[in-house]
PDB file of C-alpha atoms in Angstrom:
ATOM      1  CA  UNK A   1       0.000   0.000   0.000  1.00 47.00           C
ATOM      2  CA  UNK A   2       1.505   3.292  -1.038  1.00 50.00           C
ATOM      3  CA  UNK A   3       1.878   6.045   1.501  1.00 54.00           C
ATOM      4  CA  UNK A   4      -0.056   9.251   0.919  1.00 54.00           C
ATOM      5  CA  UNK A   5       2.117  12.211   0.122  1.00 55.00           C
ATOM      6  CA  UNK A   6       1.818  15.128   2.553  1.00 56.00           C
ATOM      7  CA  UNK A   7      -0.372  17.873   1.143  1.00 60.00           C
ATOM      8  CA  UNK A   8       1.690  20.758  -0.130  1.00 62.00           C
ATOM      9  CA  UNK A   9       1.036  24.114   1.509  1.00 54.00           C
ATOM     10  CA  UNK A  10      -0.271  26.919  -0.633  1.00 61.00           C
ATOM     11  CA  UNK A  11       2.046  29.822  -1.364  1.00 60.00           C
ATOM     12  CA  UNK A  12       0.020  31.961   1.034  1.00 54.00           C
ATOM     13  CA  UNK A  13       0.209  29.350   3.819  1.00 62.00           C
ATOM     14  CA  UNK A  14       3.953  28.923   3.292  1.00 64.00           C
ATOM     15  CA  UNK A  15       4.451  32.685   3.538  1.00 63.00           C
ATOM     16  CA  UNK A  16       2.404  32.885   6.764  1.00 59.00           C
ATOM     17  CA  UNK A  17       4.310  29.935   8.277  1.00 57.00           C
ATOM     18  CA  UNK A  18       7.603  31.683   7.504  1.00 65.00           C
ATOM     19  CA  UNK A  19       6.382  34.914   9.116  1.00 66.00           C
ATOM     20  CA  UNK A  20       5.250  33.033  12.235  1.00 65.00           C
ATOM     21  CA  UNK A  21       8.663  31.368  12.617  1.00 64.00           C
ATOM     22  CA  UNK A  22      10.449  34.689  12.112  1.00 66.00           C
ATOM     23  CA  UNK A  23       8.214  36.314  14.730  1.00 63.00           C
ATOM     24  CA  UNK A  24       9.031  33.595  17.293  1.00 61.00           C
ATOM     25  CA  UNK A  25      12.733  34.338  16.854  1.00 62.00           C
ATOM     26  CA  UNK A  26      12.339  38.066  17.608  1.00 74.00           C
ATOM     27  CA  UNK A  27      12.185  39.103  21.274  1.00 73.00           C
ATOM     28  CA  UNK A  28       9.360  41.371  22.385  1.00 72.00           C
ATOM     29  CA  UNK A  29      11.785  44.236  22.984  1.00 75.00           C
ATOM     30  CA  UNK A  30      13.113  43.986  19.424  1.00 75.00           C
ATOM     31  CA  UNK A  31       9.795  43.968  17.610  1.00 81.00           C
ATOM     32  CA  UNK A  32       9.274  46.794  15.147  1.00 84.00           C
ATOM     33  CA  UNK A  33       6.554  49.191  16.201  1.00 88.00           C
ATOM     34  CA  UNK A  34       3.515  50.347  14.280  1.00 91.00           C
ATOM     35  CA  UNK A  35       0.855  52.585  15.830  1.00 93.00           C
ATOM     36  CA  UNK A  36      -2.841  53.293  15.845  1.00 92.00           C
ATOM     37  CA  UNK A  37      -4.654  56.056  17.705  1.00 89.00           C
ATOM     38  CA  UNK A  38      -6.376  54.434  20.688  1.00 89.00           C
ATOM     39  CA  UNK A  39      -9.831  55.339  19.329  1.00 86.00           C
ATOM     40  CA  UNK A  40      -9.271  52.882  16.462  1.00 89.00           C
ATOM     41  CA  UNK A  41      -8.798  50.048  18.972  1.00 92.00           C
ATOM     42  CA  UNK A  42     -12.511  50.353  19.799  1.00 90.00           C
ATOM     43  CA  UNK A  43     -14.136  51.033  16.431  1.00 92.00           C
ATOM     44  CA  UNK A  44     -12.911  49.952  13.030  1.00 93.00           C
ATOM     45  CA  UNK A  45     -12.797  50.671   9.311  1.00 93.00           C
ATOM     46  CA  UNK A  46     -15.011  48.542   7.056  1.00 94.00           C
ATOM     47  CA  UNK A  47     -13.611  45.069   6.448  1.00 94.00           C
ATOM     48  CA  UNK A  48     -14.911  44.982   2.891  1.00 93.00           C
ATOM     49  CA  UNK A  49     -15.551  47.608   0.244  1.00 93.00           C
ATOM     50  CA  UNK A  50     -18.740  49.349   1.381  1.00 88.00           C
ATOM     51  CA  UNK A  51     -20.671  50.754  -1.560  1.00 86.00           C
ATOM     52  CA  UNK A  52     -22.337  53.815  -0.054  1.00 90.00           C
ATOM     53  CA  UNK A  53     -23.899  56.815  -1.674  1.00 90.00           C
ATOM     54  CA  UNK A  54     -21.583  59.847  -1.184  1.00 88.00           C
ATOM     55  CA  UNK A  55     -24.231  61.407   1.081  1.00 87.00           C
ATOM     56  CA  UNK A  56     -24.144  58.381   3.427  1.00 91.00           C
ATOM     57  CA  UNK A  57     -21.631  57.736   6.207  1.00 91.00           C
ATOM     58  CA  UNK A  58     -20.195  54.460   7.416  1.00 93.00           C
ATOM     59  CA  UNK A  59     -20.928  54.002  11.135  1.00 92.00           C
ATOM     60  CA  UNK A  60     -19.462  51.531  13.602  1.00 91.00           C
ATOM     61  CA  UNK A  61     -20.492  51.601  17.267  1.00 88.00           C
ATOM     62  CA  UNK A  62     -18.826  49.787  20.147  1.00 87.00           C
ATOM     63  CA  UNK A  63     -19.544  50.565  23.779  1.00 82.00           C
ATOM     64  CA  UNK A  64     -19.140  54.300  24.343  1.00 82.00           C
ATOM     65  CA  UNK A  65     -17.423  54.828  20.974  1.00 85.00           C
ATOM     66  CA  UNK A  66     -18.886  55.607  17.573  1.00 87.00           C
ATOM     67  CA  UNK A  67     -16.904  55.888  14.350  1.00 88.00           C
ATOM     68  CA  UNK A  68     -18.243  57.835  11.363  1.00 89.00           C
ATOM     69  CA  UNK A  69     -16.422  57.867   8.031  1.00 90.00           C
ATOM     70  CA  UNK A  70     -17.704  60.094   5.265  1.00 89.00           C
ATOM     71  CA  UNK A  71     -16.346  60.633   1.786  1.00 88.00           C
ATOM     72  CA  UNK A  72     -14.918  63.986   0.792  1.00 85.00           C
ATOM     73  CA  UNK A  73     -15.309  65.154  -2.808  1.00 86.00           C
ATOM     74  CA  UNK A  74     -12.060  65.203  -4.748  1.00 80.00           C
ATOM     75  CA  UNK A  75     -11.967  67.731  -7.598  1.00 78.00           C
ATOM     76  CA  UNK A  76     -10.584  66.260 -10.807  1.00 74.00           C
ATOM     77  CA  UNK A  77      -8.940  69.138 -12.638  1.00 70.00           C
ATOM     78  CA  UNK A  78      -9.030  67.193 -15.894  1.00 73.00           C
ATOM     79  CA  UNK A  79     -12.790  66.644 -15.948  1.00 79.00           C
ATOM     80  CA  UNK A  80     -13.870  69.690 -13.936  1.00 79.00           C
ATOM     81  CA  UNK A  81     -16.030  67.443 -11.759  1.00 84.00           C
ATOM     82  CA  UNK A  82     -15.843  66.137  -8.213  1.00 85.00           C
ATOM     83  CA  UNK A  83     -15.153  62.461  -7.698  1.00 85.00           C
ATOM     84  CA  UNK A  84     -15.773  60.217  -4.699  1.00 88.00           C
ATOM     85  CA  UNK A  85     -13.133  57.535  -4.274  1.00 86.00           C
ATOM     86  CA  UNK A  86     -14.878  55.321  -1.721  1.00 90.00           C
ATOM     87  CA  UNK A  87     -14.065  54.472   1.899  1.00 92.00           C
ATOM     88  CA  UNK A  88     -10.842  52.890   3.157  1.00 92.00           C
ATOM     89  CA  UNK A  89     -11.369  49.210   3.921  1.00 94.00           C
ATOM     90  CA  UNK A  90      -9.720  45.879   4.539  1.00 93.00           C
ATOM     91  CA  UNK A  91      -6.358  44.811   5.956  1.00 91.00           C
ATOM     92  CA  UNK A  92      -4.196  46.966   3.687  1.00 89.00           C
ATOM     93  CA  UNK A  93      -5.821  50.220   4.849  1.00 91.00           C
ATOM     94  CA  UNK A  94      -5.088  49.203   8.455  1.00 92.00           C
ATOM     95  CA  UNK A  95      -1.504  48.140   7.800  1.00 89.00           C
ATOM     96  CA  UNK A  96      -0.648  51.182   5.695  1.00 87.00           C
ATOM     97  CA  UNK A  97      -2.136  53.546   8.284  1.00 88.00           C
ATOM     98  CA  UNK A  98      -0.131  51.817  11.025  1.00 89.00           C
ATOM     99  CA  UNK A  99       3.084  52.303   9.061  1.00 85.00           C
ATOM    100  CA  UNK A 100       2.286  55.950   8.283  1.00 85.00           C
ATOM    101  CA  UNK A 101       1.573  56.567  11.986  1.00 89.00           C
ATOM    102  CA  UNK A 102       4.861  54.946  13.021  1.00 88.00           C
ATOM    103  CA  UNK A 103       6.879  57.020  10.552  1.00 85.00           C
ATOM    104  CA  UNK A 104       5.243  60.220  11.823  1.00 89.00           C
ATOM    105  CA  UNK A 105       5.999  59.414  15.473  1.00 92.00           C
ATOM    106  CA  UNK A 106       9.560  58.313  14.719  1.00 89.00           C
ATOM    107  CA  UNK A 107      10.248  61.477  12.731  1.00 89.00           C
ATOM    108  CA  UNK A 108       8.387  63.697  15.211  1.00 93.00           C
ATOM    109  CA  UNK A 109       6.471  65.528  12.511  1.00 91.00           C
ATOM    110  CA  UNK A 110       3.144  65.407  10.709  1.00 88.00           C
ATOM    111  CA  UNK A 111       5.083  65.760   7.448  1.00 86.00           C
ATOM    112  CA  UNK A 112       6.580  62.330   6.817  1.00 81.00           C
ATOM    113  CA  UNK A 113       9.610  61.928   4.609  1.00 75.00           C
ATOM    114  CA  UNK A 114       9.690  58.664   2.677  1.00 69.00           C
ATOM    115  CA  UNK A 115      13.168  57.305   1.968  1.00 62.00           C
ATOM    116  CA  UNK A 116      12.025  55.020  -0.812  1.00 52.00           C
ATOM    117  CA  UNK A 117      11.853  56.631  -4.233  1.00 55.00           C
ATOM    118  CA  UNK A 118       8.707  54.849  -5.267  1.00 56.00           C
ATOM    119  CA  UNK A 119       5.640  53.093  -3.957  1.00 60.00           C
ATOM    120  CA  UNK A 120       6.948  49.620  -4.918  1.00 63.00           C
ATOM    121  CA  UNK A 121      10.064  50.133  -2.789  1.00 64.00           C
ATOM    122  CA  UNK A 122       7.974  51.510   0.057  1.00 64.00           C
ATOM    123  CA  UNK A 123       5.727  48.418   0.014  1.00 67.00           C
ATOM    124  CA  UNK A 124       8.752  46.152  -0.056  1.00 66.00           C
ATOM    125  CA  UNK A 125      10.192  47.998   2.938  1.00 60.00           C
ATOM    126  CA  UNK A 126       7.113  47.361   5.063  1.00 61.00           C
ATOM    127  CA  UNK A 127       6.907  43.699   4.126  1.00 61.00           C
ATOM    128  CA  UNK A 128       4.312  43.676   1.362  1.00 63.00           C
ATOM    129  CA  UNK A 129       5.184  42.264  -2.023  1.00 61.00           C
ATOM    130  CA  UNK A 130       6.083  44.690  -4.778  1.00 54.00           C
ATOM    131  CA  UNK A 131       3.812  43.139  -7.381  1.00 58.00           C
ATOM    132  CA  UNK A 132       1.634  45.321  -9.575  1.00 59.00           C
ATOM    133  CA  UNK A 133      -1.607  44.265  -7.904  1.00 72.00           C
ATOM    134  CA  UNK A 134      -0.264  45.161  -4.449  1.00 73.00           C
ATOM    135  CA  UNK A 135       0.863  48.554  -5.732  1.00 71.00           C
ATOM    136  CA  UNK A 136      -2.549  49.281  -7.205  1.00 75.00           C
ATOM    137  CA  UNK A 137      -4.342  48.224  -4.011  1.00 80.00           C
ATOM    138  CA  UNK A 138      -2.045  50.257  -1.762  1.00 79.00           C
ATOM    139  CA  UNK A 139      -2.353  53.338  -3.969  1.00 77.00           C
ATOM    140  CA  UNK A 140      -6.127  52.995  -3.902  1.00 82.00           C
ATOM    141  CA  UNK A 141      -6.310  52.641  -0.102  1.00 86.00           C
ATOM    142  CA  UNK A 142      -4.067  55.644   0.557  1.00 81.00           C
ATOM    143  CA  UNK A 143      -6.151  57.694  -1.864  1.00 80.00           C
ATOM    144  CA  UNK A 144      -9.297  56.660   0.009  1.00 86.00           C
ATOM    145  CA  UNK A 145      -7.698  57.590   3.338  1.00 85.00           C
ATOM    146  CA  UNK A 146      -6.838  61.004   1.935  1.00 80.00           C
ATOM    147  CA  UNK A 147     -10.410  61.572   0.725  1.00 82.00           C
ATOM    148  CA  UNK A 148     -12.256  60.535   3.906  1.00 85.00           C
ATOM    149  CA  UNK A 149     -13.306  62.411   7.021  1.00 84.00           C
ATOM    150  CA  UNK A 150     -12.980  60.334  10.191  1.00 83.00           C
ATOM    151  CA  UNK A 151     -15.127  61.320  13.148  1.00 82.00           C
ATOM    152  CA  UNK A 152     -14.884  59.490  16.495  1.00 81.00           C
ATOM    153  CA  UNK A 153     -17.449  60.278  19.181  1.00 80.00           C
ATOM    154  CA  UNK A 154     -17.112  59.157  22.807  1.00 78.00           C
ATOM    155  CA  UNK A 155     -20.124  59.154  25.100  1.00 72.00           C
ATOM    156  CA  UNK A 156     -19.113  59.830  28.710  1.00 66.00           C
ATOM    157  CA  UNK A 157     -20.776  58.227  31.732  1.00 62.00           C
ATOM    158  CA  UNK A 158     -22.800  61.395  32.381  1.00 57.00           C
ATOM    159  CA  UNK A 159     -24.339  61.145  28.912  1.00 55.00           C
ATOM    160  CA  UNK A 160     -22.292  63.942  27.360  1.00 50.00           C
ATOM    161  CA  UNK A 161     -20.553  63.341  24.075  1.00 51.00           C
ATOM    162  CA  UNK A 162     -17.130  64.381  22.810  1.00 54.00           C
ATOM    163  CA  UNK A 163     -16.527  64.466  19.059  1.00 51.00           C
ATOM    164  CA  UNK A 164     -13.205  64.496  17.267  1.00 55.00           C
ATOM    165  CA  UNK A 165     -13.047  65.030  13.521  1.00 55.00           C
ATOM    166  CA  UNK A 166      -9.877  63.618  12.056  1.00 58.00           C
ATOM    167  CA  UNK A 167      -9.199  63.977   8.359  1.00 60.00           C
ATOM    168  CA  UNK A 168      -6.160  61.719   8.195  1.00 70.00           C
ATOM    169  CA  UNK A 169      -3.764  62.207   5.311  1.00 64.00           C
ATOM    170  CA  UNK A 170      -3.427  64.999   2.804  1.00 57.00           C
ATOM    171  CA  UNK A 171      -0.792  66.344   0.462  1.00 51.00           C
ATOM    172  CA  UNK A 172      -1.233  63.947  -2.458  1.00 49.00           C
ATOM    173  CA  UNK A 173      -1.528  64.805  -6.120  1.00 47.00           C
ATOM    174  CA  UNK A 174      -4.542  62.590  -6.760  1.00 44.00           C
ATOM    175  CA  UNK A 175      -4.854  63.405 -10.445  1.00 44.00           C
ATOM    176  CA  UNK A 176      -1.327  64.186 -11.685  1.00 47.00           C
ATOM    177  CA  UNK A 177      -0.941  66.149 -14.900  1.00 48.00           C
ATOM    178  CA  UNK A 178       1.686  63.832 -16.356  1.00 52.00           C
ATOM    179  CA  UNK A 179      -0.481  60.693 -15.970  1.00 51.00           C
ATOM    180  CA  UNK A 180      -4.073  61.848 -15.391  1.00 45.00           C
ATOM    181  CA  UNK A 181      -5.370  58.301 -15.816  1.00 48.00           C
ATOM    182  CA  UNK A 182      -3.188  57.037 -12.937  1.00 51.00           C
ATOM    183  CA  UNK A 183      -4.652  57.744  -9.509  1.00 48.00           C
ATOM    184  CA  UNK A 184      -2.211  58.973  -6.870  1.00 49.00           C
ATOM    185  CA  UNK A 185       1.372  59.058  -7.985  1.00 47.00           C
ATOM    186  CA  UNK A 186       3.717  58.511  -5.050  1.00 50.00           C
ATOM    187  CA  UNK A 187       5.507  61.487  -3.535  1.00 54.00           C
ATOM    188  CA  UNK A 188       8.440  61.634  -1.177  1.00 58.00           C
ATOM    189  CA  UNK A 189       6.312  62.837   1.708  1.00 68.00           C
ATOM    190  CA  UNK A 190       2.915  62.363   3.336  1.00 76.00           C
ATOM    191  CA  UNK A 191       1.240  65.077   5.386  1.00 80.00           C
ATOM    192  CA  UNK A 192      -1.076  64.189   8.270  1.00 84.00           C
ATOM    193  CA  UNK A 193      -3.816  66.641   9.191  1.00 82.00           C
ATOM    194  CA  UNK A 194      -3.064  68.528  12.411  1.00 84.00           C
ATOM    195  CA  UNK A 195      -6.167  67.179  14.182  1.00 83.00           C
ATOM    196  CA  UNK A 196      -5.186  63.600  13.473  1.00 84.00           C
ATOM    197  CA  UNK A 197      -1.521  64.245  14.323  1.00 88.00           C
ATOM    198  CA  UNK A 198      -2.537  65.738  17.680  1.00 88.00           C
ATOM    199  CA  UNK A 199      -4.723  62.710  18.505  1.00 86.00           C
ATOM    200  CA  UNK A 200      -1.978  60.284  17.475  1.00 89.00           C
ATOM    201  CA  UNK A 201       0.617  61.980  19.703  1.00 91.00           C
ATOM    202  CA  UNK A 202      -1.706  62.054  22.717  1.00 89.00           C
ATOM    203  CA  UNK A 203      -3.033  58.500  22.460  1.00 88.00           C
ATOM    204  CA  UNK A 204      -0.742  56.188  20.442  1.00 92.00           C
ATOM    205  CA  UNK A 205      -1.249  52.418  20.676  1.00 94.00           C
ATOM    206  CA  UNK A 206       1.891  50.405  19.834  1.00 94.00           C
ATOM    207  CA  UNK A 207       1.479  47.253  17.749  1.00 95.00           C
ATOM    208  CA  UNK A 208       3.992  44.734  16.434  1.00 93.00           C
ATOM    209  CA  UNK A 209       4.763  44.882  12.733  1.00 89.00           C
ATOM    210  CA  UNK A 210       5.810  41.215  12.876  1.00 89.00           C
ATOM    211  CA  UNK A 211       2.378  40.286  14.237  1.00 93.00           C
ATOM    212  CA  UNK A 212       0.515  42.421  11.734  1.00 92.00           C
ATOM    213  CA  UNK A 213       2.379  40.824   8.840  1.00 88.00           C
ATOM    214  CA  UNK A 214       1.073  37.440   9.986  1.00 90.00           C
ATOM    215  CA  UNK A 215      -2.468  38.863  10.111  1.00 92.00           C
ATOM    216  CA  UNK A 216      -2.115  40.983   6.974  1.00 86.00           C
ATOM    217  CA  UNK A 217      -4.706  39.064   4.963  1.00 85.00           C
ATOM    218  CA  UNK A 218      -7.494  39.259   7.542  1.00 93.00           C
ATOM    219  CA  UNK A 219      -9.045  42.565   8.648  1.00 95.00           C
ATOM    220  CA  UNK A 220     -11.088  41.007  11.466  1.00 96.00           C
ATOM    221  CA  UNK A 221      -7.949  39.404  12.894  1.00 96.00           C
ATOM    222  CA  UNK A 222      -6.165  42.777  12.831  1.00 96.00           C
ATOM    223  CA  UNK A 223      -9.098  44.374  14.680  1.00 97.00           C
ATOM    224  CA  UNK A 224      -9.218  41.625  17.324  1.00 98.00           C
ATOM    225  CA  UNK A 225      -5.445  41.838  17.776  1.00 98.00           C
ATOM    226  CA  UNK A 226      -5.553  45.638  18.080  1.00 97.00           C
ATOM    227  CA  UNK A 227      -8.336  45.452  20.660  1.00 97.00           C
ATOM    228  CA  UNK A 228      -6.439  42.907  22.771  1.00 97.00           C
ATOM    229  CA  UNK A 229      -3.197  44.874  22.466  1.00 97.00           C
ATOM    230  CA  UNK A 230      -5.044  47.795  24.071  1.00 95.00           C
ATOM    231  CA  UNK A 231      -7.118  45.929  26.690  1.00 95.00           C
ATOM    232  CA  UNK A 232      -5.295  42.864  28.005  1.00 97.00           C
ATOM    233  CA  UNK A 233      -2.165  44.365  29.543  1.00 95.00           C
ATOM    234  CA  UNK A 234      -4.218  46.763  31.691  1.00 94.00           C
ATOM    235  CA  UNK A 235      -6.743  44.257  33.080  1.00 96.00           C
ATOM    236  CA  UNK A 236      -6.910  43.953  36.868  1.00 95.00           C
ATOM    237  CA  UNK A 237      -9.343  41.034  36.833  1.00 96.00           C
ATOM    238  CA  UNK A 238     -10.820  38.626  34.331  1.00 97.00           C
ATOM    239  CA  UNK A 239     -12.999  40.278  31.683  1.00 97.00           C
ATOM    240  CA  UNK A 240     -16.072  38.390  30.446  1.00 98.00           C
ATOM    241  CA  UNK A 241     -17.834  39.346  27.209  1.00 97.00           C
ATOM    242  CA  UNK A 242     -20.911  37.547  25.928  1.00 97.00           C
ATOM    243  CA  UNK A 243     -21.098  36.284  22.354  1.00 97.00           C
ATOM    244  CA  UNK A 244     -23.635  39.051  21.649  1.00 95.00           C
ATOM    245  CA  UNK A 245     -21.177  41.720  22.819  1.00 94.00           C
ATOM    246  CA  UNK A 246     -18.374  40.174  20.778  1.00 96.00           C
ATOM    247  CA  UNK A 247     -20.602  40.199  17.712  1.00 95.00           C
ATOM    248  CA  UNK A 248     -21.402  43.888  18.260  1.00 91.00           C
ATOM    249  CA  UNK A 249     -17.673  44.654  18.310  1.00 93.00           C
ATOM    250  CA  UNK A 250     -16.269  42.285  15.701  1.00 95.00           C
ATOM    251  CA  UNK A 251     -19.177  40.850  13.712  1.00 92.00           C
ATOM    252  CA  UNK A 252     -21.320  43.676  12.394  1.00 83.00           C
ATOM    253  CA  UNK A 253     -20.668  42.470   8.844  1.00 86.00           C
ATOM    254  CA  UNK A 254     -21.884  38.918   9.589  1.00 91.00           C
ATOM    255  CA  UNK A 255     -25.597  38.174   9.510  1.00 88.00           C
ATOM    256  CA  UNK A 256     -26.210  35.303  11.899  1.00 95.00           C
ATOM    257  CA  UNK A 257     -24.733  34.437  15.281  1.00 96.00           C
ATOM    258  CA  UNK A 258     -24.013  30.918  14.043  1.00 95.00           C
ATOM    259  CA  UNK A 259     -21.819  32.211  11.220  1.00 96.00           C
ATOM    260  CA  UNK A 260     -20.158  34.728  13.520  1.00 96.00           C
ATOM    261  CA  UNK A 261     -19.182  32.012  15.996  1.00 96.00           C
ATOM    262  CA  UNK A 262     -17.508  30.040  13.227  1.00 96.00           C
ATOM    263  CA  UNK A 263     -15.681  33.103  11.874  1.00 96.00           C
ATOM    264  CA  UNK A 264     -14.621  34.369  15.307  1.00 97.00           C
ATOM    265  CA  UNK A 265     -13.199  30.996  16.367  1.00 97.00           C
ATOM    266  CA  UNK A 266     -11.136  30.969  13.167  1.00 96.00           C
ATOM    267  CA  UNK A 267     -10.061  34.553  13.841  1.00 97.00           C
ATOM    268  CA  UNK A 268      -8.994  33.658  17.391  1.00 97.00           C
ATOM    269  CA  UNK A 269      -6.895  30.722  16.145  1.00 96.00           C
ATOM    270  CA  UNK A 270      -5.088  32.970  13.688  1.00 95.00           C
ATOM    271  CA  UNK A 271      -4.481  35.810  16.166  1.00 96.00           C
ATOM    272  CA  UNK A 272      -3.118  33.341  18.731  1.00 96.00           C
ATOM    273  CA  UNK A 273      -0.431  32.326  16.228  1.00 93.00           C
ATOM    274  CA  UNK A 274       0.779  35.931  16.187  1.00 93.00           C
ATOM    275  CA  UNK A 275       0.003  37.183  19.710  1.00 95.00           C
ATOM    276  CA  UNK A 276       0.913  34.030  21.638  1.00 93.00           C
ATOM    277  CA  UNK A 277       1.083  35.936  24.958  1.00 94.00           C
ATOM    278  CA  UNK A 278      -2.626  36.796  24.774  1.00 97.00           C
ATOM    279  CA  UNK A 279      -4.603  34.925  27.447  1.00 97.00           C
ATOM    280  CA  UNK A 280      -8.190  34.297  26.448  1.00 98.00           C
ATOM    281  CA  UNK A 281     -10.685  31.461  26.160  1.00 97.00           C
ATOM    282  CA  UNK A 282     -14.264  30.991  24.994  1.00 96.00           C
ATOM    283  CA  UNK A 283     -17.132  28.574  25.476  1.00 95.00           C
ATOM    284  CA  UNK A 284     -20.857  28.446  24.799  1.00 93.00           C
ATOM    285  CA  UNK A 285     -21.518  31.419  27.098  1.00 95.00           C
ATOM    286  CA  UNK A 286     -18.902  33.857  25.857  1.00 97.00           C
ATOM    287  CA  UNK A 287     -15.285  34.964  26.038  1.00 98.00           C
ATOM    288  CA  UNK A 288     -12.915  35.402  28.993  1.00 98.00           C
ATOM    289  CA  UNK A 289      -9.823  37.574  28.859  1.00 98.00           C
ATOM    290  CA  UNK A 290      -7.016  37.749  31.431  1.00 98.00           C
ATOM    291  CA  UNK A 291      -4.117  40.092  32.030  1.00 97.00           C
ATOM    292  CA  UNK A 292      -1.421  39.479  29.408  1.00 97.00           C
ATOM    293  CA  UNK A 293       1.891  40.897  28.297  1.00 94.00           C
ATOM    294  CA  UNK A 294       1.523  43.652  25.710  1.00 94.00           C
ATOM    295  CA  UNK A 295       2.821  42.872  22.197  1.00 93.00           C
ATOM    296  CA  UNK A 296       5.203  45.843  22.444  1.00 88.00           C
ATOM    297  CA  UNK A 297       7.050  46.809  25.605  1.00 75.00           C
ATOM    298  CA  UNK A 298       9.303  49.590  24.386  1.00 58.00           C
ATOM    299  CA  UNK A 299       8.341  53.233  24.712  1.00 57.00           C
ATOM    300  CA  UNK A 300       8.135  55.503  21.696  1.00 54.00           C
ATOM    301  CA  UNK A 301      11.508  56.997  20.908  1.00 52.00           C
ATOM    302  CA  UNK A 302      10.932  60.386  19.304  1.00 50.00           C
ATOM    303  CA  UNK A 303      13.839  62.333  17.782  1.00 51.00           C
TER     304      UNK A 303
END
């Protein structure tokens, strides 16, 4: 009887396995830091491309937080008309924003100088492939970030509400004269809006680039990881969240609880491969989280 040959891993699975092994060999103090403003550890960008009318806003609520993203009109000087580019979404928008945030904090300025001469080299530097499809997707997500208005509202315990409007990035030539058909040619710098830059400096959340590379194909996994990176290290006692609460936070794009439970278990398995220090468990009642080491221990080193 002939032995069955082991099933060959897909190229994607092989790449993830390699990233996991590389992450295990890097100590927590040596992990490269990316950042998100703390508000985006509670509420999240769309996970898929949301086809909204330009007059509509994307809304995500979680606890006391509410995220609104609205599209800003972008004037196209070649057509004389405004265009709406759509909302940022998916894992690439999250990863690119984390890298942009880290560069701003490292350089101590809302005007970020990019060493790479081109977008392909920039993507290669942050661990994404430099293939044409990746370039197109990254260019599209940065353009969407630059043409969106982010508003985060926090409802205090007394019922009052605090709003923060944060247009994120600006300073791009979205419709360049030399190649008007090509959206967003890369420049050597990115400029963050002052409102967003102020929020990022006051409330930065450090994340591990090595971990995010492992999760780079799954937006829900990035959101779950980001949430745990913010919550777990500061817990004083065990935190219990029901399945219904977890679905409110991480499953708004999934119709039924049955499907959410399947998806969230898969998400948890993936995140555990990256954030192995995270202490959590789940059963038929809900999820339990315990105090855990943060993914990043080092403090921000500004120039």
